[in-house]
Short mmCIF file of C-alpha atoms in Angstrom, two decimals:
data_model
loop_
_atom_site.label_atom_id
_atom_site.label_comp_id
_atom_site.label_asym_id
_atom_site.label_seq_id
_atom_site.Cartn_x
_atom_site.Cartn_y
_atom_site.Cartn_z
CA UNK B 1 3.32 -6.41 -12.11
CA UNK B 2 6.29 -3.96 -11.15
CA UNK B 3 7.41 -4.13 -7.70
CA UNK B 4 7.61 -1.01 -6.24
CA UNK B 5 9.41 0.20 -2.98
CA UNK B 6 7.82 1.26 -0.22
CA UNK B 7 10.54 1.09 2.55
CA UNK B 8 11.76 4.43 3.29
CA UNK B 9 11.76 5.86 6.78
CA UNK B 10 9.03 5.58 9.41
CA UNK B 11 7.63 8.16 11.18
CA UNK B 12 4.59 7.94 13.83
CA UNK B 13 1.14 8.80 13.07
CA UNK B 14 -2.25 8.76 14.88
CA UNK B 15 -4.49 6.88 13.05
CA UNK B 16 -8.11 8.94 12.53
CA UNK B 17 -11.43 7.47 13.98
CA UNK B 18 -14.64 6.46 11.94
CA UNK B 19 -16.05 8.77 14.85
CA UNK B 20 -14.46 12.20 13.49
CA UNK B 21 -15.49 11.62 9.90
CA UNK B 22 -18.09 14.40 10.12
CA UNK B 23 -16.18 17.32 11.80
CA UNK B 24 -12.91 15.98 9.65
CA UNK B 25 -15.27 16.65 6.24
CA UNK B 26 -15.96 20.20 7.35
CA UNK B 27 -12.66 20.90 8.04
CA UNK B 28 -11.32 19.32 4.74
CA UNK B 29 -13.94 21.73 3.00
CA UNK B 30 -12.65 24.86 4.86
CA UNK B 31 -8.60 23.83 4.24
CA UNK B 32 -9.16 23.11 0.52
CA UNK B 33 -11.09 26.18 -0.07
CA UNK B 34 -8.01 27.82 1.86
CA UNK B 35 -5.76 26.28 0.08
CA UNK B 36 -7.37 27.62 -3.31
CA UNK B 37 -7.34 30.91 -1.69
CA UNK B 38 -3.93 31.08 -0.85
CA UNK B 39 -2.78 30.40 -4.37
CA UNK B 40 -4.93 32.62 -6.11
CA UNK B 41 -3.50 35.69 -3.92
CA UNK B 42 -0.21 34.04 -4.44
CA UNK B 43 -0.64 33.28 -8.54
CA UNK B 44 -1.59 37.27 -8.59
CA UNK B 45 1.43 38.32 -6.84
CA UNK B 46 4.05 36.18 -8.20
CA UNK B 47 2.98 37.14 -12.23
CA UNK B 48 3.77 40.26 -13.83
CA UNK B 49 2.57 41.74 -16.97
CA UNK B 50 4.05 40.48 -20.42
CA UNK B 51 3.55 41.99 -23.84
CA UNK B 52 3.52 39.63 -26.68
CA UNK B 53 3.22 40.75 -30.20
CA UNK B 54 1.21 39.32 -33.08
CA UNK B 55 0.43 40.37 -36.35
CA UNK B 56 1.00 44.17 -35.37
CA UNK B 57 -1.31 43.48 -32.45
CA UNK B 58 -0.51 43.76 -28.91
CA UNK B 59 -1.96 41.78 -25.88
CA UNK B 60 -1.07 41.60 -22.45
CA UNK B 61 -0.51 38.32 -20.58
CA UNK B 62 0.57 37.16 -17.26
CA UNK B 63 3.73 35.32 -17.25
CA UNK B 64 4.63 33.54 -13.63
CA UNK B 65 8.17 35.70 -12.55
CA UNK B 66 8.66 32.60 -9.89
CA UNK B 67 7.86 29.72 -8.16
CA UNK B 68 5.02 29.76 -6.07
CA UNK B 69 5.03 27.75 -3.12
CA UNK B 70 2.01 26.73 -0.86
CA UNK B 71 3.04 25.42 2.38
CA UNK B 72 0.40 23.20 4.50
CA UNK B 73 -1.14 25.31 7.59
CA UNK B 74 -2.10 21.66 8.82
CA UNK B 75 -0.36 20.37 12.02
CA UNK B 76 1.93 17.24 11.42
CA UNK B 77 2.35 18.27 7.46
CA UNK B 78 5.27 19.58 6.14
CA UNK B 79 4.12 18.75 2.70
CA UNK B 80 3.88 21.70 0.15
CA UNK B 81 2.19 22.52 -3.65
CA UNK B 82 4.65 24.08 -5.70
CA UNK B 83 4.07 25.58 -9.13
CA UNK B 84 6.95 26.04 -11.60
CA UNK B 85 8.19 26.22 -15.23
CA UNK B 86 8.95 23.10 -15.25
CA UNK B 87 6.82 21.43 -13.27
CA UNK B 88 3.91 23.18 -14.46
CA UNK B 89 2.11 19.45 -15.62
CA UNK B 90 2.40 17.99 -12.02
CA UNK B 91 0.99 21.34 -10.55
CA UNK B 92 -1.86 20.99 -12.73
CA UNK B 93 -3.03 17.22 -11.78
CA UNK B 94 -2.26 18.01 -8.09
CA UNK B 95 -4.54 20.75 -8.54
CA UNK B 96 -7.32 18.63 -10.49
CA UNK B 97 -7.56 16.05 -8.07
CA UNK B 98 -7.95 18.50 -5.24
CA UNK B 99 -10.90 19.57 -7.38
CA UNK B 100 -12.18 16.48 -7.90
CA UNK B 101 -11.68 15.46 -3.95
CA UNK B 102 -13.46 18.60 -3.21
CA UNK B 103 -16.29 18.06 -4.94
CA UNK B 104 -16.41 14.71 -3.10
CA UNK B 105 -16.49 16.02 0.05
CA UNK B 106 -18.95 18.90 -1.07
CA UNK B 107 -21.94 16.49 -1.76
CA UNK B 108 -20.78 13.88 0.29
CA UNK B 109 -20.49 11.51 -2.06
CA UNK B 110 -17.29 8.54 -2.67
CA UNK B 111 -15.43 7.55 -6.01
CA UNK B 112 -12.61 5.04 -6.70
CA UNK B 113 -9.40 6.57 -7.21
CA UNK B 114 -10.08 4.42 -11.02
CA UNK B 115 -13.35 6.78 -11.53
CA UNK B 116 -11.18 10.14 -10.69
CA UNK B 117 -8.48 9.43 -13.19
CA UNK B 118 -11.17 8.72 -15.97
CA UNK B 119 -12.68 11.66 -15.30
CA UNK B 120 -9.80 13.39 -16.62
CA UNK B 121 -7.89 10.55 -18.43
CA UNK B 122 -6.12 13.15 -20.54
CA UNK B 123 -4.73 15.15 -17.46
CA UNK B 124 -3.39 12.57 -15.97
CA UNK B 125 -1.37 11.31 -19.25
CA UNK B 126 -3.45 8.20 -20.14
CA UNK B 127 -1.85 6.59 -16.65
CA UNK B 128 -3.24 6.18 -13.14
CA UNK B 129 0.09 6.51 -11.59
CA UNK B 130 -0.33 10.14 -11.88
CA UNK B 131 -3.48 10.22 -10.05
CA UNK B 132 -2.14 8.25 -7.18
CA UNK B 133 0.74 10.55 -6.80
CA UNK B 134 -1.50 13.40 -6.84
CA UNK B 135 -3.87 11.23 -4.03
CA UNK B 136 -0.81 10.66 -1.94
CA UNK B 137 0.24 13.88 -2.11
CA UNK B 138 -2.90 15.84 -1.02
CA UNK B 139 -2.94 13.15 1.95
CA UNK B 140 0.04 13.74 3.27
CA UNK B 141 -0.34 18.20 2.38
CA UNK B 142 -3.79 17.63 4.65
CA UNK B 143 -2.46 14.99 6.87
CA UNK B 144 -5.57 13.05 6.83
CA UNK B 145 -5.75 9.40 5.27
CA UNK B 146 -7.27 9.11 1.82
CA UNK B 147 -10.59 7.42 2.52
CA UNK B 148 -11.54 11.15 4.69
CA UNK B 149 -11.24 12.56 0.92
CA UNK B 150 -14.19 9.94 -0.06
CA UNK B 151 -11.59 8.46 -2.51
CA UNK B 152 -11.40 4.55 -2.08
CA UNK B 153 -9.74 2.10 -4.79
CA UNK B 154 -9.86 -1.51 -5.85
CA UNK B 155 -7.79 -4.36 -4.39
CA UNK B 156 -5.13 -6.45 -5.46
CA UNK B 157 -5.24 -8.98 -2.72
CA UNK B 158 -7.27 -12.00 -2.25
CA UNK B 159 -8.80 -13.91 0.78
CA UNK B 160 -10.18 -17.84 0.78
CA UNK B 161 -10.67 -19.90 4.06
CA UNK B 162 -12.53 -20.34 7.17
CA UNK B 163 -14.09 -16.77 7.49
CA UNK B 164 -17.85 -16.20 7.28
CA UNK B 165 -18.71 -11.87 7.41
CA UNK B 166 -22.34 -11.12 7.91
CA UNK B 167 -23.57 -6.84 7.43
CA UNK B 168 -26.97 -6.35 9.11
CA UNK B 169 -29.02 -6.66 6.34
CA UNK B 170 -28.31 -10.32 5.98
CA UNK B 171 -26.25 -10.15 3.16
CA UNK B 172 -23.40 -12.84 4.12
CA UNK B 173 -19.71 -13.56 2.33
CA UNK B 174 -18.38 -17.03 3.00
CA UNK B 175 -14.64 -17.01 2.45
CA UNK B 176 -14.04 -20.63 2.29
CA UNK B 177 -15.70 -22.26 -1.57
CA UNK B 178 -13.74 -19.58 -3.23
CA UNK B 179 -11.36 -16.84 -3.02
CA UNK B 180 -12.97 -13.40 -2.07
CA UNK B 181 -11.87 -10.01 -3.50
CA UNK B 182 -10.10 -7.99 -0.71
CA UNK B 183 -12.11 -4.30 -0.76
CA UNK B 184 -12.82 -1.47 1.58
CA UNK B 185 -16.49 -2.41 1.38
CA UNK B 186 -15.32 -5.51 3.53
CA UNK B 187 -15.05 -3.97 6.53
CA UNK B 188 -18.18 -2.07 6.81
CA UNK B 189 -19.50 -6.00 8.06
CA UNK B 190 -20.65 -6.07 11.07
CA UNK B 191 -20.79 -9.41 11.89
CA UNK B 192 -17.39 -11.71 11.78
CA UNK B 193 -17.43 -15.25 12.35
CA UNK B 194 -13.31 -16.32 12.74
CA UNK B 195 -12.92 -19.78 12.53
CA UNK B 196 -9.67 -19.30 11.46
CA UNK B 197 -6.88 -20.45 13.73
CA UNK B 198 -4.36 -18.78 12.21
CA UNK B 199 -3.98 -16.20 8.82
CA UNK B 200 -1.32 -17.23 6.61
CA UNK B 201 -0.34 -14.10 4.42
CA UNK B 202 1.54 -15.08 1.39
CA UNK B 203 3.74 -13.01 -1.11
CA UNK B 204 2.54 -13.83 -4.49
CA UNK B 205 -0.45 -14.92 -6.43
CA UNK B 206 0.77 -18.07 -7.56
CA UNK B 207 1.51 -19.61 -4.63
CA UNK B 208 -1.48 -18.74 -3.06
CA UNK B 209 -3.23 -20.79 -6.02
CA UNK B 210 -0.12 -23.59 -6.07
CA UNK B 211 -1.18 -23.96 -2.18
CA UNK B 212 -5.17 -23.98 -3.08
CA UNK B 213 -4.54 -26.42 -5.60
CA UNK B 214 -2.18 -28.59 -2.95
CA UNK B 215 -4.86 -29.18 -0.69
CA UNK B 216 -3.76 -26.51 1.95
CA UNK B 217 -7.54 -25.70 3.26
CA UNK B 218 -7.56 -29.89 3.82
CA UNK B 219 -4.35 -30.25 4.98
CA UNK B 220 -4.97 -27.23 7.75
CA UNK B 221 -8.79 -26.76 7.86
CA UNK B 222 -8.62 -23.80 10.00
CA UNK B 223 -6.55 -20.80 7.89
CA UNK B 224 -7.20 -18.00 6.22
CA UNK B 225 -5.23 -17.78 3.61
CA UNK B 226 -4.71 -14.08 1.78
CA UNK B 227 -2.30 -12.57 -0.57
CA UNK B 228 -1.68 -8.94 -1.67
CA UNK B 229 -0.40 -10.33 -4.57
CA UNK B 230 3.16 -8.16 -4.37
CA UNK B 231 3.68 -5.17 -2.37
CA UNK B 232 0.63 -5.21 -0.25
CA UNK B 233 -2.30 -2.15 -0.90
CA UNK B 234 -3.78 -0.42 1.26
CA UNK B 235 -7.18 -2.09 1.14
CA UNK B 236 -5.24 -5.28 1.93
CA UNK B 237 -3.48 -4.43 4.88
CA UNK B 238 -6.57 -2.32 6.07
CA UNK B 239 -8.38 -5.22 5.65
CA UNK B 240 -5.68 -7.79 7.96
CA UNK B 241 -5.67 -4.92 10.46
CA UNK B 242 -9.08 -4.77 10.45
CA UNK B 243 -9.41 -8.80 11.07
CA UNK B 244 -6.91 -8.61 13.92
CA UNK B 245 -8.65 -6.20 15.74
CA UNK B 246 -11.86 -8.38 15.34
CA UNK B 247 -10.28 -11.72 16.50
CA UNK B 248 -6.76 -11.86 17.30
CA UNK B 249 -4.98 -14.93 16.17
CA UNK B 250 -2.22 -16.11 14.61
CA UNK B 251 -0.60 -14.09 11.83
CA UNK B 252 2.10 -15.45 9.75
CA UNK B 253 3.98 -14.09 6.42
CA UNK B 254 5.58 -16.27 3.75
CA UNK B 255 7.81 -14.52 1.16
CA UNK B 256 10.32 -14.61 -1.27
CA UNK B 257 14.24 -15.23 -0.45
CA UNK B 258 14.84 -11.80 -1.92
CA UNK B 259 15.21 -8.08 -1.35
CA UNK B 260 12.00 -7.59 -2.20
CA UNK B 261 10.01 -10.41 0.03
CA UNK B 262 11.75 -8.62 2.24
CA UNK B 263 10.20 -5.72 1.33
CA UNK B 264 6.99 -6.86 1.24
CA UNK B 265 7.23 -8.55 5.12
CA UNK B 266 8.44 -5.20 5.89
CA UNK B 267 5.18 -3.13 4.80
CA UNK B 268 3.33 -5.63 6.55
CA UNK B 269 4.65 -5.10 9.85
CA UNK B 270 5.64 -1.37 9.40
CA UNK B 271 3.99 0.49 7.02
CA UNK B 272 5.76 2.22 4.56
CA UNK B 273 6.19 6.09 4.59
CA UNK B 274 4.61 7.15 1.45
CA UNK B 275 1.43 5.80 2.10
CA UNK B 276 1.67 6.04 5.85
CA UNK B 277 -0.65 9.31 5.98
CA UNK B 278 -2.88 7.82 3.09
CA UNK B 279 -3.21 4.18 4.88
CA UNK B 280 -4.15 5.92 8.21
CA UNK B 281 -0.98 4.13 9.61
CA UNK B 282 -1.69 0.50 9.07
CA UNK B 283 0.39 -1.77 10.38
CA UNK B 284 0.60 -4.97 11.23
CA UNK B 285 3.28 -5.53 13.91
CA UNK B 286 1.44 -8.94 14.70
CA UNK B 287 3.30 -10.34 11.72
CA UNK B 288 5.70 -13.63 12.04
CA UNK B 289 7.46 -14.65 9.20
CA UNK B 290 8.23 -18.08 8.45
CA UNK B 291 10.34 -18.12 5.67
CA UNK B 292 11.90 -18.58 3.28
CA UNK B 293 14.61 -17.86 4.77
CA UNK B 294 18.09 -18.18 3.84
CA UNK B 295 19.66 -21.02 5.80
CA UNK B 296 16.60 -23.41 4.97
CA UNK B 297 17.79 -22.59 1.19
CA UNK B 298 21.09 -23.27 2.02
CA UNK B 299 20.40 -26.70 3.15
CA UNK B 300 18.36 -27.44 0.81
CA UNK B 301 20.95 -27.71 -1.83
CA UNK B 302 18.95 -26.31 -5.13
CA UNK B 303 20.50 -26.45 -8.19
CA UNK B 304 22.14 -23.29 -9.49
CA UNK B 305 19.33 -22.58 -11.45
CA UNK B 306 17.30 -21.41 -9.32
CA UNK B 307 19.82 -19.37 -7.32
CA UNK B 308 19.61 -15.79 -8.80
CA UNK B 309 22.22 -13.38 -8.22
CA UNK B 310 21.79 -10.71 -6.22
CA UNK B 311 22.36 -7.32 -8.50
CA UNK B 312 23.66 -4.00 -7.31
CA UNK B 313 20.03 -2.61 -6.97
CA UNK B 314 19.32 -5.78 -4.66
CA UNK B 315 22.19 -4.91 -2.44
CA UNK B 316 20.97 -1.30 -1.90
CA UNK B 317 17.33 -2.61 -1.23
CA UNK B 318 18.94 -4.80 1.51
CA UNK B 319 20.75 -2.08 2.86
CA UNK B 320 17.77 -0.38 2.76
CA UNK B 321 16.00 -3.04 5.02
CA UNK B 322 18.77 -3.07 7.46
CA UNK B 323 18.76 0.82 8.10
CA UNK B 324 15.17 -0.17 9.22
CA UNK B 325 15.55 -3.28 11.15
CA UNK B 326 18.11 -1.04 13.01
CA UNK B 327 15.29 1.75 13.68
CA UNK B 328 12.99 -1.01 14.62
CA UNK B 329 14.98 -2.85 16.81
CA UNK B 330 14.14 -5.78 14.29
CA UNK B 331 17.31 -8.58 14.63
CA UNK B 332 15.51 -11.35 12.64
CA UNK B 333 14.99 -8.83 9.59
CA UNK B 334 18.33 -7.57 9.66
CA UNK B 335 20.23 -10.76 9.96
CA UNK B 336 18.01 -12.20 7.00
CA UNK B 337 19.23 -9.49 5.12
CA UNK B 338 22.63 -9.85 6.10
CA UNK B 339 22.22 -13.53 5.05
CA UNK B 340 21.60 -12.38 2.09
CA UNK B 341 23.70 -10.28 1.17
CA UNK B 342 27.06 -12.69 1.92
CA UNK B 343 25.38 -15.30 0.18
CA UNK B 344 25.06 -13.44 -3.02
CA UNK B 345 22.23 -14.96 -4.39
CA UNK B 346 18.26 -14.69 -4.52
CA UNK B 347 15.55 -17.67 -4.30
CA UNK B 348 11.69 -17.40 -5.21
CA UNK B 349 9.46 -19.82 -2.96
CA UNK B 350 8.24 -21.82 -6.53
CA UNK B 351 11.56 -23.26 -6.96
CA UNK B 352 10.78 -25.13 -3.53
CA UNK B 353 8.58 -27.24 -6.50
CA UNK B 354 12.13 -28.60 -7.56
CA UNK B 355 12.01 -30.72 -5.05
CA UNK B 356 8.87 -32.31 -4.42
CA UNK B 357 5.59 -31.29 -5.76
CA UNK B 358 4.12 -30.62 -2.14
CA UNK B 359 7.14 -29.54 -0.53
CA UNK B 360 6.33 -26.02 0.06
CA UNK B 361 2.88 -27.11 2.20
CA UNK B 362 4.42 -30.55 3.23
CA UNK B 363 7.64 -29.77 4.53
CA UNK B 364 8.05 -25.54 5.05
CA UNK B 365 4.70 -24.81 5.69
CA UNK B 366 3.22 -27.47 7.90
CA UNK B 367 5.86 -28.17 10.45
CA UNK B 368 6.07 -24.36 10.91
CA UNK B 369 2.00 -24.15 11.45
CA UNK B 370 1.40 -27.61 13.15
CA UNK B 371 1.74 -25.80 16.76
CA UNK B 372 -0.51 -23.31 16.34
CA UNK B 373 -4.00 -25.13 14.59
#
């Protein structure tokens, strides 16, 4: 799986309310069917008339003379649709998907983002990455997060430990035998029993299983542990958020000692800006991360092996990360980055294996957790 970034600059937006859903559906309706409007006036405007000839026949066609431009009317956005020559083909699956939201919102009905883009599989070039774009981009045009479109989507992440969620029909999920698919459905529960002292958040799927199959839910009997399995979703940071608010407790991140664990911790605590509209401004500035950090790998003294070098593309990342520890006032992320950089080198958490089988729970994890459970 590609790791993608999501670390640009921050801006500040007010997350919308369960509460407004209704009146934010009728206004949806009216700013679409605006929006439709507006280009049609536009699309007769901006075309003039074109002859083209054909077998000694003539016909007269409407050729686009330029660009047409549709700026948001909504507060906040600054987001516009713009049809050209040559980007005719993203036009078109912006345009589809507002369709296909509108119709959503028209009978009140909701569809994964994976149902949308089979809907018109062919529009959207046999790859859901186009549909998300489009998604995104109709969020942040409307200003309105993507689940007040009726759109939802499927999670990556993953949740196993002491964490029982009840709805009022009885229906119950117990979080602890096995690990539990993170979706939006999750937090229409009603009833959350925490036992949970603390929620350990970890970077990638395999350690999350190396630390199920190391004992980690006997070793600390009271943790949640979840993983977004790379750059964190939406449903998965929804779904921490979500938790928090619930029952505060202890949050903790374990990543990567590269640009993009980095990364990751980052959209945790942040957000990111592309999906800041879309993610109704998720964040999770409860966050602590506890590795792995730089001068632990230092002293451990790994072989060379598993020190990667850090590449050009890794240095601008970093940079990247600084610019916003700066804006966020954040001197731990900075200075890991720093680290980092001088060192010149890169080191994924499975190498800690190198040492001792256990070693990542025995001796990172545990000592950093102990005061807390």
């Amino acid at each position: 799986m590609s790791k993608r970034d999501h670390t640009d600059d921050f801006f500040v937006f007010e997350p919308v309310t369960s509460a407004d859903s209704p009146k934010i559906r009728r206004e949806l309706i009216h700013n679409i069917e605006g929006t439709i409007l507006m280009f049609l006036q536009k699309l007769n405007t901006f075309t003039g008339d074109g002859t083209i000839g054909k077998g000694g026949k003539r016909r007269r066609s409407s050729v686009l003379v330029r660009n047409i431009v549709i700026k948001s009317r909504v507060k906040g956005s600054k987001t516009s649709f713009v049809l050209s020559h040559r980007g005719i083909c993203r036009f078109t699956r912006q345009f589809v998907a507002l369709c296909q939201v509108y119709s959503l919102l028209i009978r009140d009905r909701k569809a994964s983002k994976r149902d949308l883009y089979y809907e018109f599989k062919k529009v959207y070039m046999d790859s859901q990455v186009y549909l998300d774009n489009a998604i995104s981009k109709i969020c942040r045009f409307y200003h309105k997060p993507r689940h007040c479109f009726n759109v939802t989507s499927t999670s990556r992440g993953f949740a196993q430990g002491s964490l029982i969620l009840t709805s009022e029909a009885g229906a119950e999920i117990n979080f602890k035998p096995y690990p539990v698919a993170i979706g939006s459905e999750l937090t229409h529960f009603n009833n959350v029993n925490m036992m949970a002292d603390v929620i350990l958040v970890v970077e990638k799927d395999t350690v999350f299983k190396r630390l199920v199959d190391d004992g980690i839910f006997d070793v600390i009997p009271n943790v949640l542990l979840v993983t977004g399995r790379g750059f964190p979703d939406i449903c998965t940071r929804t779904f921490l958020r979500w938790l928090m608010d619930q029952n505060p407790v202890y949050l903790f991140g374990l990543v990567d000692c590269d640009p993009y664990g980095l990364s990751i911790y980052s959209t945790y605590k942040y957000g990111a800006v592309r999906s800041e509209i879309e993610a109704n401004g998720c964040k999770l500035t409860e966050i602590l991360l506890i590795g792995l950090f730089m001068d632990e790998v230092v002293q451990m003294n790994l072989a060379d092996v598993h020190k990667l070098r850090i590449t050009a593309h890794d240095k601008r990342r970093l940079q990247k990360i600084q610019n916003i520890a700066k804006i966020k006032k954040d001197d731990m992320l900075y200075e890991q980055a720093r680290q980092m950089i001088e060192a010149g080198f890169k080191v994924e958490l499975e190498a800690l294996a190198s040492k001792e089988p256990d070693f990542l729970l025995q001796k990172l994890i545990l000592p950093k957790l102990r005061p807390y459970i």
